[in-house]
Amino acid sequence: MANQPDTATVVAARAGDPVAVDRLVAGYLPLVYTIVGRALEGHADVDDVVQETMLRVLRNLGELREPEAFRSWLVAITMRQVRDRFRDRQATPAAPLDPDLRDPGADFTDLAITRLELSGQRRETAEATRWLDDENRELLSLWWLEASGELTRDEIVEGSGLGRQHAAVRIQRMKAQLETARAVVRALHRGPLCPELAVLIEPWDQRPSALWRKRIARHTRDCRLCAPAWHDLVAAERLLAGMALIVPAPTFAAGLKTGATVWPGKVVAAKTGLSVMQKVLVTALTVGVAGGGGVAALELNGQNDPAAVAAPPPIVVTTPSSSAPAPASASPTPRRTSASPAAAVPTAGKTAKKGVGVWRFTGAKAALEDVGAGWYYDWAAQNNEIPGPAGVEFVPMIWGRQNLTGATLKQAKAEGDVLLGFNEPDMAGQANMSVEEALAAWPRLEETGMRLVSPAVAFGGDTAGGWLDRFMTGARSKGLRVDAIALHWYGSDFSAASVGQFLGYVDAVHKRYGKPIWITEFGLMNFSGSPKYPSDAQKVTFIKGATAGLQKRRYVERYAWFGLPAVGDSVDFGLYRDGDSPTEAGRAYRAAG
């Protein structure tokens, strides 16, 4: 903080002084680079997001009314750019990258370990950040800087857009997940590796994920050999105190220059219609700026070069024995060797968005794997009845008032980090809860610290004065947290127009509340007329059009067809007769995504 430009420099830069702009960019580039790098875990997008952030800051510097608040303003802009990139990546999966770039954190975490000379528990903590969920890694990128003395809590509150109390709760939740991840890292690096853990992780694709964090952590708690991984963990705040910012390496500048069309500052300014003063600022950004350990020349020139990122050395994972300890390595996560079984090839249509509602039937686990689901739920708080395959996330639900017990909430919290709210509370045959009852119960769900998805109404989610509208209005007035909106939709028009009707409803609900959307049930079904179900061809047409539209919508986080089994009374609308026998609709849904 002491080396960052003062308010006078901000004022001079705002007035168009190119020297002051130079100092401002040089002084704050490490802060922006550290936040973005840690939030995105060294993804190939880091350079682009840093570039976009600095350009946005300079474009809007003339509108900054309080120069003394520059750093808070800068942090807020940085976090918005990070979130925009998260949404872009979810909405439009990137083309396959080089394997080392696809490995989350392969560059930034290794860079932090090397530059800061981390060892022991500090190194474990840095490696554990790979295992955090996106939203927790985003918050960690700010809290880490608070713990190391680079940001204040007020700046975290402003930068994250959270209230002070909400920020405190979210930070505690993030720290708990970080501690779990530290235990996971310890267990995986234990030599020799626990034999039972080696068997457990055999199907793992060696990439950190929420599902495998949960499974490995659960094993470590119950295993005599792995339980010590939880012992003697020094508080993360103590480990991070005084740690420096990460300064961009020279390869950062080289990457921005490689293989792309040059964007001179004046050309950018002309295309974006900036004022004369802002043109000076953008032009100033194109000059090289001192970056501590080296020069970081921000030329706004394009994409980073995959070849500029060195691949970390691999770890050899072997089944341990008393006479043959597992070899050690500096690489943060194990990778399979040629001696290890190859990971299963994912279904072509598999995406994180695509899911299904499941109830018990023969072959449920195999069908979940075959259909390419990224997630599933079974309307329960735990998945003991329908355990899923590796790599398919289970999302728990608190179905209704009878599930509002301490034991059920504890089960849900143990299953993951996202919690679905009440199931069709607007229907007498379902959860059947008044808005007032649901609002009174909602704080019990908040106490779990999980990300909360709203109650899923059966209809009228976009209707002013409807059940969901009154619930959301009440939640805002009471200061309750609702992180995303859940919807159900069933269409009785089986023509091609059904796709537009469905997507139009989803758009309308998003427009009304401005929050991410989860469609937890959808399909074609005429509850009061004939025919009750569409033909196979009609189902296939609807599935293709609906899923294509959902994949393109950035604000749609998840969707789930109702439902996976095509047995008994669900034979007319389900997807699978058993583990490897999809219906026509099942084949269409398998290809979706």
mmCIF file with all atom_site columns, C-alpha atoms in Angstrom, residues 8 29 54 70 88 98-99 104 143 151 160 174 185 224 272 303 331 335 352 364 378 388 473 479 511 520 531 563 590:
data_model
loop_
_atom_site.group_PDB
_atom_site.id
_atom_site.type_symbol
_atom_site.label_atom_id
_atom_site.label_alt_id
_atom_site.label_comp_id
_atom_site.label_asym_id
_atom_site.label_entity_id
_atom_site.label_seq_id
_atom_site.pdbx_PDB_ins_code
_atom_site.Cartn_x
_atom_site.Cartn_y
_atom_site.Cartn_z
_atom_site.occupancy
_atom_site.B_iso_or_equiv
_atom_site.pdbx_formal_charge
_atom_site.auth_seq_id
_atom_site.auth_comp_id
_atom_site.auth_asym_id
_atom_site.auth_atom_id
_atom_site.pdbx_PDB_model_num
ATOM 1  C CA . ALA A 1 8   ? -2.429  13.865  -5.874  1.00 0.00 ? 8   ALA A CA 1
ATOM 2  C CA . LEU A 1 29  ? -1.045  -2.919  -12.055 1.00 0.00 ? 29  LEU A CA 1
ATOM 3  C CA . MET A 1 54  ? -7.044  -1.046  -16.934 1.00 0.00 ? 54  MET A CA 1
ATOM 4  C CA . PHE A 1 70  ? -9.650  5.605   -6.310  1.00 0.00 ? 70  PHE A CA 1
ATOM 5  C CA . ASP A 1 88  ? -18.890 -15.369 -20.511 1.00 0.00 ? 88  ASP A CA 1
ATOM 6  C CA . ASP A 1 98  ? -3.572  -26.532 -24.361 1.00 0.00 ? 98  ASP A CA 1
ATOM 7  C CA . PRO A 1 99  ? -3.788  -29.021 -21.443 1.00 0.00 ? 99  PRO A CA 1
ATOM 8  C CA . PRO A 1 104 ? -6.870  -24.345 -13.188 1.00 0.00 ? 104 PRO A CA 1
ATOM 9  C CA . TRP A 1 143 ? -9.656  -11.227 1.432   1.00 0.00 ? 143 TRP A CA 1
ATOM 10 C CA . LEU A 1 151 ? -6.714  -3.831  1.165   1.00 0.00 ? 151 LEU A CA 1
ATOM 11 C CA . SER A 1 160 ? -17.516 -7.150  -3.767  1.00 0.00 ? 160 SER A CA 1
ATOM 12 C CA . MET A 1 174 ? -14.900 -19.056 2.088   1.00 0.00 ? 174 MET A CA 1
ATOM 13 C CA . VAL A 1 185 ? -4.028  -30.905 -0.541  1.00 0.00 ? 185 VAL A CA 1
ATOM 14 C CA . ARG A 1 224 ? -7.267  -42.981 10.392  1.00 0.00 ? 224 ARG A CA 1
ATOM 15 C CA . THR A 1 272 ? -14.769 4.121   -28.709 1.00 0.00 ? 272 THR A CA 1
ATOM 16 C CA . GLN A 1 303 ? -4.229  -12.684 -26.566 1.00 0.00 ? 303 GLN A CA 1
ATOM 17 C CA . SER A 1 331 ? 3.402   -30.048 -8.827  1.00 0.00 ? 331 SER A CA 1
ATOM 18 C CA . ARG A 1 335 ? -1.658  -36.332 -12.835 1.00 0.00 ? 335 ARG A CA 1
ATOM 19 C CA . ALA A 1 352 ? -21.919 -27.755 -16.353 1.00 0.00 ? 352 ALA A CA 1
ATOM 20 C CA . ALA A 1 364 ? -29.831 -44.331 -12.550 1.00 0.00 ? 364 ALA A CA 1
ATOM 21 C CA . ASP A 1 378 ? -33.581 -35.741 -6.407  1.00 0.00 ? 378 ASP A CA 1
ATOM 22 C CA . GLY A 1 388 ? -24.148 -40.206 -8.800  1.00 0.00 ? 388 GLY A CA 1
ATOM 23 C CA . THR A 1 473 ? -40.223 -8.235  -2.481  1.00 0.00 ? 473 THR A CA 1
ATOM 24 C CA . GLY A 1 479 ? -32.636 -8.083  4.035   1.00 0.00 ? 479 GLY A CA 1
ATOM 25 C CA . LYS A 1 511 ? -35.696 -9.252  -16.570 1.00 0.00 ? 511 LYS A CA 1
ATOM 26 C CA . THR A 1 520 ? -35.106 -27.071 -12.152 1.00 0.00 ? 520 THR A CA 1
ATOM 27 C CA . PRO A 1 531 ? -53.123 -35.454 -25.961 1.00 0.00 ? 531 PRO A CA 1
ATOM 28 C CA . GLY A 1 563 ? -36.956 -36.255 -15.558 1.00 0.00 ? 563 GLY A CA 1
ATOM 29 C CA . ARG A 1 590 ? -27.671 -36.441 -24.427 1.00 0.00 ? 590 ARG A CA 1
#
